[in-house]
Short mmCIF file of C-alpha atoms in Angstrom, two decimals:
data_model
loop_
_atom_site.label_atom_id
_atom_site.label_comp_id
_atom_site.label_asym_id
_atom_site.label_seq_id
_atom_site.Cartn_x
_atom_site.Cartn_y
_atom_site.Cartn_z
CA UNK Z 1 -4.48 21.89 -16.58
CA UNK Z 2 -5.88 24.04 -13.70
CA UNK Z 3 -3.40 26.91 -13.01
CA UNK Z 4 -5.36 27.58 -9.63
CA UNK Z 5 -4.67 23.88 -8.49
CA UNK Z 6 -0.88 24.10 -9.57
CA UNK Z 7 -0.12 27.71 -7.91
CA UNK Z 8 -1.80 26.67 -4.83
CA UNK Z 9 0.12 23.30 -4.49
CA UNK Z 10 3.36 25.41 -5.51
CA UNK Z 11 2.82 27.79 -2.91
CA UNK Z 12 2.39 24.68 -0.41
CA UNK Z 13 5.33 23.46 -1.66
CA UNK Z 14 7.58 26.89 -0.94
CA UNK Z 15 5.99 26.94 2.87
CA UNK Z 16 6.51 23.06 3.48
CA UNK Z 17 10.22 24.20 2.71
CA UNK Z 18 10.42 26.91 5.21
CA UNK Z 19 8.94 24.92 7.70
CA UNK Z 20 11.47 21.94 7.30
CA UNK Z 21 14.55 24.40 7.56
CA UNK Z 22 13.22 25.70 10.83
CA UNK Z 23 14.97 23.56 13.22
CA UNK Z 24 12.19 23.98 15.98
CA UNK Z 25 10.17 21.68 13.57
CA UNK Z 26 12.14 18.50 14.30
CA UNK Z 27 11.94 18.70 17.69
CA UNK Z 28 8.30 17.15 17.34
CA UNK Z 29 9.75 13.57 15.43
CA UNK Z 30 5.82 13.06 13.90
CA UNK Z 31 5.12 16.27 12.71
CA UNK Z 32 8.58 16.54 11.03
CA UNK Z 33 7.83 13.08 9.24
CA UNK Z 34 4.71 14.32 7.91
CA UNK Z 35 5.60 17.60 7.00
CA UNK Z 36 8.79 15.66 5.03
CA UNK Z 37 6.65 13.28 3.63
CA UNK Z 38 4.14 15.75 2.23
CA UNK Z 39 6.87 17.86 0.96
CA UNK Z 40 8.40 14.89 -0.50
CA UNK Z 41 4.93 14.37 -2.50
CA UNK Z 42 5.42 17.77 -4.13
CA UNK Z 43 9.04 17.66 -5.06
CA UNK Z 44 7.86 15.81 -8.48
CA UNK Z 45 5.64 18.60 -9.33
CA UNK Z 46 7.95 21.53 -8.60
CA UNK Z 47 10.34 19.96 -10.64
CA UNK Z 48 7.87 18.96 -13.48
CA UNK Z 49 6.42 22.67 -13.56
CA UNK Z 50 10.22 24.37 -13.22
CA UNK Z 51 11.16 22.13 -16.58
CA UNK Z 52 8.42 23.20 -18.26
CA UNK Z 53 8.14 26.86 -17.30
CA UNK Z 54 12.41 26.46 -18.04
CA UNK Z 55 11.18 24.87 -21.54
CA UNK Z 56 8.42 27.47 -22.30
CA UNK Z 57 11.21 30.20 -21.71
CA UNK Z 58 13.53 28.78 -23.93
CA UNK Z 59 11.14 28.47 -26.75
CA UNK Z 60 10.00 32.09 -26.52
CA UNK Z 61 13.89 33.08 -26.57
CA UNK Z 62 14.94 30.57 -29.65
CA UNK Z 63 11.81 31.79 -31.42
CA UNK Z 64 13.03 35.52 -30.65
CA UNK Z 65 16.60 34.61 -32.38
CA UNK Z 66 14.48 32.35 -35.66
CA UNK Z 67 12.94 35.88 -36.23
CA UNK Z 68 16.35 36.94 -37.12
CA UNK Z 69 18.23 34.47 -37.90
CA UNK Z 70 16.35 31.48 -40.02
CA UNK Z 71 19.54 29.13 -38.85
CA UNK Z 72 17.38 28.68 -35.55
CA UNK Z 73 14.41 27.29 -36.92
CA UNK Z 74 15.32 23.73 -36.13
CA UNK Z 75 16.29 24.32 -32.62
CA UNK Z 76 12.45 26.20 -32.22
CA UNK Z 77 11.14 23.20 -33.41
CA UNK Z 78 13.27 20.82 -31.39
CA UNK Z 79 12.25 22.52 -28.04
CA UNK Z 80 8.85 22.78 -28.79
CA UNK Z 81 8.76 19.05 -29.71
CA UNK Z 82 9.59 18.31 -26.04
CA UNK Z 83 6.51 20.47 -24.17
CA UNK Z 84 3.63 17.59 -25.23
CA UNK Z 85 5.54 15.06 -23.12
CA UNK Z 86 6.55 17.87 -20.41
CA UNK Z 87 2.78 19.12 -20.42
CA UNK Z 88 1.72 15.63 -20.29
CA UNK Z 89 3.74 15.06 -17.20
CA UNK Z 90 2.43 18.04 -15.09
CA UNK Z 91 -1.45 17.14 -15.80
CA UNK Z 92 -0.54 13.36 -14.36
CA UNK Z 93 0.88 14.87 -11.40
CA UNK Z 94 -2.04 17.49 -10.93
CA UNK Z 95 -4.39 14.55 -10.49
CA UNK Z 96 -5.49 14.39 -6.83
CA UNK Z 97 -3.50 11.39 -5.63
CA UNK Z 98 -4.46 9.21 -3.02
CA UNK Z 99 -3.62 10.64 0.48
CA UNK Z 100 -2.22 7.28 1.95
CA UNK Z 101 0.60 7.18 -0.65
CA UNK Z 102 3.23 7.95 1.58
CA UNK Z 103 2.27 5.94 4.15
CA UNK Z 104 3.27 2.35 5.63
CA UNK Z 105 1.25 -0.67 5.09
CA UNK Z 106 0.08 -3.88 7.75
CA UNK Z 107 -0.80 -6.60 5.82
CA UNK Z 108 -3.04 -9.19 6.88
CA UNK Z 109 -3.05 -12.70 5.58
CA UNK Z 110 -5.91 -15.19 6.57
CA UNK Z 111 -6.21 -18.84 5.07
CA UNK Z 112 -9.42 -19.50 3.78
CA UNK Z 113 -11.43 -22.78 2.98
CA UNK Z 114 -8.91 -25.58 1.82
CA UNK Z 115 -7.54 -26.33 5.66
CA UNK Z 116 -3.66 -26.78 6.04
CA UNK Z 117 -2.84 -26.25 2.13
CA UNK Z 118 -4.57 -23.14 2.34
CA UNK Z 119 -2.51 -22.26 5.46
CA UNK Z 120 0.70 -23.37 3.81
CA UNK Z 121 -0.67 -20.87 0.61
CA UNK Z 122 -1.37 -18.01 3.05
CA UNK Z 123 2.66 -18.73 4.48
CA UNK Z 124 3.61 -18.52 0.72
CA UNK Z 125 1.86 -15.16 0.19
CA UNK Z 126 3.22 -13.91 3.55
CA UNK Z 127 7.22 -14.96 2.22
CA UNK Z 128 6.46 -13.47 -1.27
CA UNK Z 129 5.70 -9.62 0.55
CA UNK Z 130 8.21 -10.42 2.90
CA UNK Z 131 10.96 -10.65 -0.28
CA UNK Z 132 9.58 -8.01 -2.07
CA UNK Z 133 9.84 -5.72 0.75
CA UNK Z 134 13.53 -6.59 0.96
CA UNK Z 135 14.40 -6.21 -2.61
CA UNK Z 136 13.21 -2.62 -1.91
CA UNK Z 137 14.91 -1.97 1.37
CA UNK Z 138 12.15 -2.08 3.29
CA UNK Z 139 11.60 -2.94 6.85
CA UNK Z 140 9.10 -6.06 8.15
CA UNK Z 141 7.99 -6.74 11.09
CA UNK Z 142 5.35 -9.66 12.30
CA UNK Z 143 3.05 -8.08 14.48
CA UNK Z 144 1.29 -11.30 15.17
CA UNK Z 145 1.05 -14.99 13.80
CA UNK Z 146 -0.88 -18.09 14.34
CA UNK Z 147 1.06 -20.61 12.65
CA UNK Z 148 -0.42 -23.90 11.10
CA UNK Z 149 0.88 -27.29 11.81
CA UNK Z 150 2.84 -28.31 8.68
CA UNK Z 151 4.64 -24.96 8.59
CA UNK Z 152 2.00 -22.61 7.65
CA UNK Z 153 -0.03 -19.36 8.71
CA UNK Z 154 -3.97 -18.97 9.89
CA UNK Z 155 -3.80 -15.42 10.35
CA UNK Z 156 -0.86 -13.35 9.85
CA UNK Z 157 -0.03 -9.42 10.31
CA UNK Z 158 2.48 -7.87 8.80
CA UNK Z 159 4.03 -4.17 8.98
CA UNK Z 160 6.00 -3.05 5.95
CA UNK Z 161 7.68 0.05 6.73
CA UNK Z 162 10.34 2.37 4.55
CA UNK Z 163 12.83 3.67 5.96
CA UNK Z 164 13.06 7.36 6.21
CA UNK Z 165 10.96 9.66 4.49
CA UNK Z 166 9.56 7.81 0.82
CA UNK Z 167 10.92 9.27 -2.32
CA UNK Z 168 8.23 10.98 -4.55
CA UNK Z 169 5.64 10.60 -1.35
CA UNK Z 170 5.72 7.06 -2.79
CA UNK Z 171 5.26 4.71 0.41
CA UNK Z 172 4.44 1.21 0.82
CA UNK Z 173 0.97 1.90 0.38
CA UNK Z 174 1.63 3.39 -3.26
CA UNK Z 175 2.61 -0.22 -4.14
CA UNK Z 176 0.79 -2.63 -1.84
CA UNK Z 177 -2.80 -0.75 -1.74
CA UNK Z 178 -4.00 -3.15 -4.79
CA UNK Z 179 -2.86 -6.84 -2.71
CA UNK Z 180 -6.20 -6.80 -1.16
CA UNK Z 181 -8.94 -9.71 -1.72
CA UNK Z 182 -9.19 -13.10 -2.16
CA UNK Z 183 -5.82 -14.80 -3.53
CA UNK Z 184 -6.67 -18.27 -5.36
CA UNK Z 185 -3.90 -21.09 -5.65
CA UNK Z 186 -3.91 -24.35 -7.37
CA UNK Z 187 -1.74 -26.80 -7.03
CA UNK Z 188 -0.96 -30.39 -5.81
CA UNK Z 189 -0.93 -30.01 -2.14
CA UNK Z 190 1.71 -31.66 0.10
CA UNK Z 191 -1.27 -33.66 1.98
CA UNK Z 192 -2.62 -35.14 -1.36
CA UNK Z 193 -1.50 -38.95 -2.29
CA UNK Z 194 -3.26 -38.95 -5.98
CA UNK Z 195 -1.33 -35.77 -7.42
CA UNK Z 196 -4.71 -34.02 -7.96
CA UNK Z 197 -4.64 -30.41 -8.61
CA UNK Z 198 -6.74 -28.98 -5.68
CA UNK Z 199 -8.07 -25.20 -5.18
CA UNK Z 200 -7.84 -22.86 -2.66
CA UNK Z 201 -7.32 -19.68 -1.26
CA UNK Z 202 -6.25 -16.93 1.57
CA UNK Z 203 -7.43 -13.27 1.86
CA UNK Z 204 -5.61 -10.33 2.05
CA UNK Z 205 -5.82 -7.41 3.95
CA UNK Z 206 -3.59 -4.20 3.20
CA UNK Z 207 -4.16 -0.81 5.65
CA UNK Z 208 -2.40 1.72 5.90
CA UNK Z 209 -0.59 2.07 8.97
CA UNK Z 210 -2.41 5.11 10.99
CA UNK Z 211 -0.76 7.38 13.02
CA UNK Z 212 -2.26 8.75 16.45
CA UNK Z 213 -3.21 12.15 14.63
CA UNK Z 214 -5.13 9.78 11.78
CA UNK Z 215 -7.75 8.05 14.56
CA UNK Z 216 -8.62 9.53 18.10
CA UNK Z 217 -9.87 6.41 20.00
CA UNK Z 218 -11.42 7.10 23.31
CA UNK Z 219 -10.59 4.73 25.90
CA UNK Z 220 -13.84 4.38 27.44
CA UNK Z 221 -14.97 2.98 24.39
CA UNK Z 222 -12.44 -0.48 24.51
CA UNK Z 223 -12.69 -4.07 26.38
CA UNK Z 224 -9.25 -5.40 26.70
CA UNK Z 225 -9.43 -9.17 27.43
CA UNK Z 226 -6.63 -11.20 28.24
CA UNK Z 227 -5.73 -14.74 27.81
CA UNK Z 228 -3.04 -17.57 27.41
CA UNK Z 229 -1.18 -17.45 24.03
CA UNK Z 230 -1.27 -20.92 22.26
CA UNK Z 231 0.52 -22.79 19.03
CA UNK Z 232 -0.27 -25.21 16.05
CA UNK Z 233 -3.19 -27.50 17.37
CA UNK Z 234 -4.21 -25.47 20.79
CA UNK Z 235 -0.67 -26.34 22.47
CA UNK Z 236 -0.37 -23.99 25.10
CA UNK Z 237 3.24 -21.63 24.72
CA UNK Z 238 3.16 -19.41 27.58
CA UNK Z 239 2.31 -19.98 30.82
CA UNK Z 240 0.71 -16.55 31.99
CA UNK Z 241 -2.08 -14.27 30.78
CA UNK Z 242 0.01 -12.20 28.20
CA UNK Z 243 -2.60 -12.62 25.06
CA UNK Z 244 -4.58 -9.50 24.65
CA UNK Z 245 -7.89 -9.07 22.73
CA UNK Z 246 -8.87 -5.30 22.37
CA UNK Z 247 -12.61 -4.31 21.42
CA UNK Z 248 -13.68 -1.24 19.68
CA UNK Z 249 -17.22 -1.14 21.21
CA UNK Z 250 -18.79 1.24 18.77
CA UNK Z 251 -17.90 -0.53 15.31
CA UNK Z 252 -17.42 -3.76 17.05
CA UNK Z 253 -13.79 -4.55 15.66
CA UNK Z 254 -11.90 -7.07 17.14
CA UNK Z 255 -8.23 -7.36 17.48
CA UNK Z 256 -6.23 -10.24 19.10
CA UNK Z 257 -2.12 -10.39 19.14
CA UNK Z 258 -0.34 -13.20 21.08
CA UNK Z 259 3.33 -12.93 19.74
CA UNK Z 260 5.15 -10.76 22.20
CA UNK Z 261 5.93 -12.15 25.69
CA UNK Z 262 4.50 -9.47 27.88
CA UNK Z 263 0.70 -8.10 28.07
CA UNK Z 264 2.12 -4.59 27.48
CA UNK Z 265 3.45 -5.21 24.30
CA UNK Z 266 1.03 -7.50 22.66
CA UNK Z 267 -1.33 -4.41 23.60
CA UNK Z 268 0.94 -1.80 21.84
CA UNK Z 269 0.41 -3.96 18.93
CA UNK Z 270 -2.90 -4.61 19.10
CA UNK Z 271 -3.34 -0.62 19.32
CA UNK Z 272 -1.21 -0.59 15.76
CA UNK Z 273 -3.80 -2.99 14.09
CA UNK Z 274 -6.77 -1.32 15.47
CA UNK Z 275 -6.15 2.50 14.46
CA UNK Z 276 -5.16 0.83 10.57
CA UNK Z 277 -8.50 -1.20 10.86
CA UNK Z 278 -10.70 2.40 12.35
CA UNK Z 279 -8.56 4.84 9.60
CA UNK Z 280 -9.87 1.94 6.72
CA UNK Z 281 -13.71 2.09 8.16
CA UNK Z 282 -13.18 5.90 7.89
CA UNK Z 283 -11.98 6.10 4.28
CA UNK Z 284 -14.83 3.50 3.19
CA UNK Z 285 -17.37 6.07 5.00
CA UNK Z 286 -16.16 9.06 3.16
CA UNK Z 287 -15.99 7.09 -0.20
CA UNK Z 288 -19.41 5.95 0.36
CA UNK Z 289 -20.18 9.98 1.18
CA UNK Z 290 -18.13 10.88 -1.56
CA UNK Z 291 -20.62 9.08 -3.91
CA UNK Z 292 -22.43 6.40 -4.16
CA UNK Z 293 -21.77 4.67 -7.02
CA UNK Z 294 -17.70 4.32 -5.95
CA UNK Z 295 -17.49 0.70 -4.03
CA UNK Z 296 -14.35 0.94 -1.82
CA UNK Z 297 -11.76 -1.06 -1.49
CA UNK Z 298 -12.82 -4.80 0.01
CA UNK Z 299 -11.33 -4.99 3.85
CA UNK Z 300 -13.28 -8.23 4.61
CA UNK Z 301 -12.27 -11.50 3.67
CA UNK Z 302 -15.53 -12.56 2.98
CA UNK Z 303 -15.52 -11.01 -0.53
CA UNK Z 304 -16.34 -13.76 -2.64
CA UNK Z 305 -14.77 -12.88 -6.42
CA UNK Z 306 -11.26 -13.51 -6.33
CA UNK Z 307 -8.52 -10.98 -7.60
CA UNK Z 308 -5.84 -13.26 -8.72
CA UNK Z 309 -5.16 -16.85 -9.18
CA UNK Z 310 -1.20 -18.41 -8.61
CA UNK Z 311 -1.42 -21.69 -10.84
CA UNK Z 312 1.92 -23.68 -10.50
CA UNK Z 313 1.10 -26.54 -12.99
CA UNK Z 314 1.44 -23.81 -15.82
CA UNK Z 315 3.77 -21.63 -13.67
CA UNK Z 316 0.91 -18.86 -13.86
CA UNK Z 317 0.01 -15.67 -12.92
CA UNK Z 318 -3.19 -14.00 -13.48
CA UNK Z 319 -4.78 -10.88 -12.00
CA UNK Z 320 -8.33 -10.97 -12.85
CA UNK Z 321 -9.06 -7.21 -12.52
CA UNK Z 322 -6.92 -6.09 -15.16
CA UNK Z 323 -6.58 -9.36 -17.42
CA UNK Z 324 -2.75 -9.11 -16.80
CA UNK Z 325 -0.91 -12.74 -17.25
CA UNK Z 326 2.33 -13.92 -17.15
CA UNK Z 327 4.33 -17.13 -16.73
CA UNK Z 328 6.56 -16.28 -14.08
CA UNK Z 329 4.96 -17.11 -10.76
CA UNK Z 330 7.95 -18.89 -9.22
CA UNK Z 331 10.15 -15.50 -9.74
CA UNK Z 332 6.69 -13.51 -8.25
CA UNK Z 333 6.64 -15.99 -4.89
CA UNK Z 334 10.48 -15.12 -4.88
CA UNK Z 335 9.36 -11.44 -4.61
CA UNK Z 336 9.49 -10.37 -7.92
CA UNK Z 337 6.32 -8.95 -7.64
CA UNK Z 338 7.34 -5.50 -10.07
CA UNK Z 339 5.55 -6.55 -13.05
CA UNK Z 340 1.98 -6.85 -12.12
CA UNK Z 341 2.22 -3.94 -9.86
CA UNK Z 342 3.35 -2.15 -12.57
CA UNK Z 343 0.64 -3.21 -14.74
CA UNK Z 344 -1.98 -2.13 -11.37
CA UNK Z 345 -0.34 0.94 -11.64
CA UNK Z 346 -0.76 1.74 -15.28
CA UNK Z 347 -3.88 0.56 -14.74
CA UNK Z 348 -4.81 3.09 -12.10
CA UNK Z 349 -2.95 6.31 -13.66
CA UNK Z 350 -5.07 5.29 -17.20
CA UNK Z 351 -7.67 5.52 -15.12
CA UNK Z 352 -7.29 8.34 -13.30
CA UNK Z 353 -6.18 10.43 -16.15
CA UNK Z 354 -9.77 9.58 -17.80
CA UNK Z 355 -11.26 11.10 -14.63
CA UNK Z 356 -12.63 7.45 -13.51
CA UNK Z 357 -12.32 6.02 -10.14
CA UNK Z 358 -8.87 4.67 -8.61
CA UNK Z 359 -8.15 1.28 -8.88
CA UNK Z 360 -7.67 0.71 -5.54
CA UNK Z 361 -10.94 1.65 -4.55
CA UNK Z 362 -13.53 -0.06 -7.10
#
């Protein structure tokens, strides 16, 4: 346990404090949320090093009274049977966690090969975050949609926001960062006469939501297009140029969002996806800096090794990264998504704890 790491992220702690009970603080709305949201990452460990530094005390003072009276032998022994688990506790949360934890999430959804009942898979996956963000009281919003003909999604984005400041520094991201890569279904699609079980597939793409301080984007550096928004099959919905397509020049990412009604807004929008897309480049850079043997986490829907596979003959569900399986996949498309997440997540802390790499960004 490094005792420079913990007094320095203590100290931290005391001066976010100071700075959240000045009331000149709020007056700037973003720098109070992430001044409350990094404070809100440290509460665990002040109160993790305050129980054991309260335990530690107590043990010195119960072994004081043992010396003199034998009658408090067992209460010595009972407190220091608790400082493993205590110790334990502090070490986990002295682990340098991932710096998007507290953050919000856009996911983006894209059928793959397989046509419509890959479409109707990708509007599947796109209900199944939607429910789990409501079972946790979180907030969705479609940024932008290209729906399929028989009731299904091309290309989806999603934000998933909490609300208010994330307990623990525990955002969206903490839970969603492991959803991306290639999702595999089979089933017997709607569109198939001879009840075969067919294969298919959408990707998934999971940022975390930047804020303006995150990304500087220069404007000189952006071609906005515009165009007609269209449905299912080409047919036209809007009758002026309110479609906007935004180029980042340098890294030649390319953002399109038709769903609003005015150019303004679909541009606002487009802005969102475009910082998440730039802070994701970023954080693959520095990994890659960082050392070359970590591979970062896939943002491309071209990778080709899937990362979990929905069977609903056998009611399966099986992520392929950590061997976890279980036969409850109609409960996980109804949201119920807590159990392999959990497993990601024990996953990740094992990991982590060992000094490897961070799930999320093999």
């Amino acid at each position: 346990m490094s005792s420079e790491r913990l007094t320095a992220l203590l100290d931290e702690y005391a001066e976010l404090e100071k700075r959240l009970a000045d009331p000149g603080l709020h007056t700037d709305q973003n720098t109070a949320r992430r001044v409350g949201r990094r404070y809100a990452e440290l509460v665990p460990l002040h109160k993790a090093a305050g129980e054991l530094e309260q335990a530690r005390a107590d043990l010195a003072a119960a072994r004081e009274l043992a010396a003199e009276d034998p009658t408090f032998a067992a209460e010595t022994e009972a407190i220091a049977a608790t400082l493993p688990a205590l110790e334990e506790r502090l070490a986990e949360l002295l682990i340098p966690r991932d710096p998007h934890d507290a953050k919000d999430v856009i996911v983006e959804i894209k059928a793959g090969e397989g046509g419509e009942e890959s479409a109707l898979f990708a509007g599947d996956l796109l209900r199944m975050y939607t429910r789990y963000a409501e079972r946790h009281g979180w907030v969705t919003e479609v940024i932008d949609a290209q729906d399929s003909d028989l009731g299904g999604v091309k290309d989806v984005s999603l934000a998933i926001k909490t609300r208010g400041v994330p307990d623990g520094g525990n955002g969206v991201w903490s839970r969603l960062k492991w959803e991306g890569g290639v999702h595999r279904v089979q089933r017997v699609p709607v569109t198939e006469s001879q009840g075969r079980i067919h294969t298919s597939a959408a990707g998934v793409l999971v940022l975390p939501e930047a804020e303006d301080v995150d990304v500087t984007i220069d404007p000189n550096e952006l071609r906005i297009d515009v165009f007609r928004s269209s449905g299912p099959g080409g047919q036209s919905v809007n009758t002026t140029d309110s479609a906007v397509r935004i180029t980042h020049v340098p890294t030649g990412i390319v953002v399109s969002c038709q769903n609003e009604k005015s150019q303004l807004q679909n541009r606002e929008q487009a802005m969102r996806i475009l910082r998440a897309r730039l802070l994701a480049a970023a954080q693959e850079q520095a990994d890659a800096a960082a050392s070359d043997a970590r591979k970062a986490q896939v943002r491309t829907m071209d990778r080709s090794e899937r990362i979990r596979t929905y069977n609903f003959p056998q009611n399966r569900i099986t992520d392929h990264r950590i061997g976890y399986t279980a036969y409850n996949l109609d409960l996980t498309l109804a949201g119920e998504l807590d159990g392999v997440l959990d497993a990601l997540a024990d996953a990740d802390r094992t990991a982590r704890l060992a000094g490897g790499t961070d799930l999320a960004r093999r």
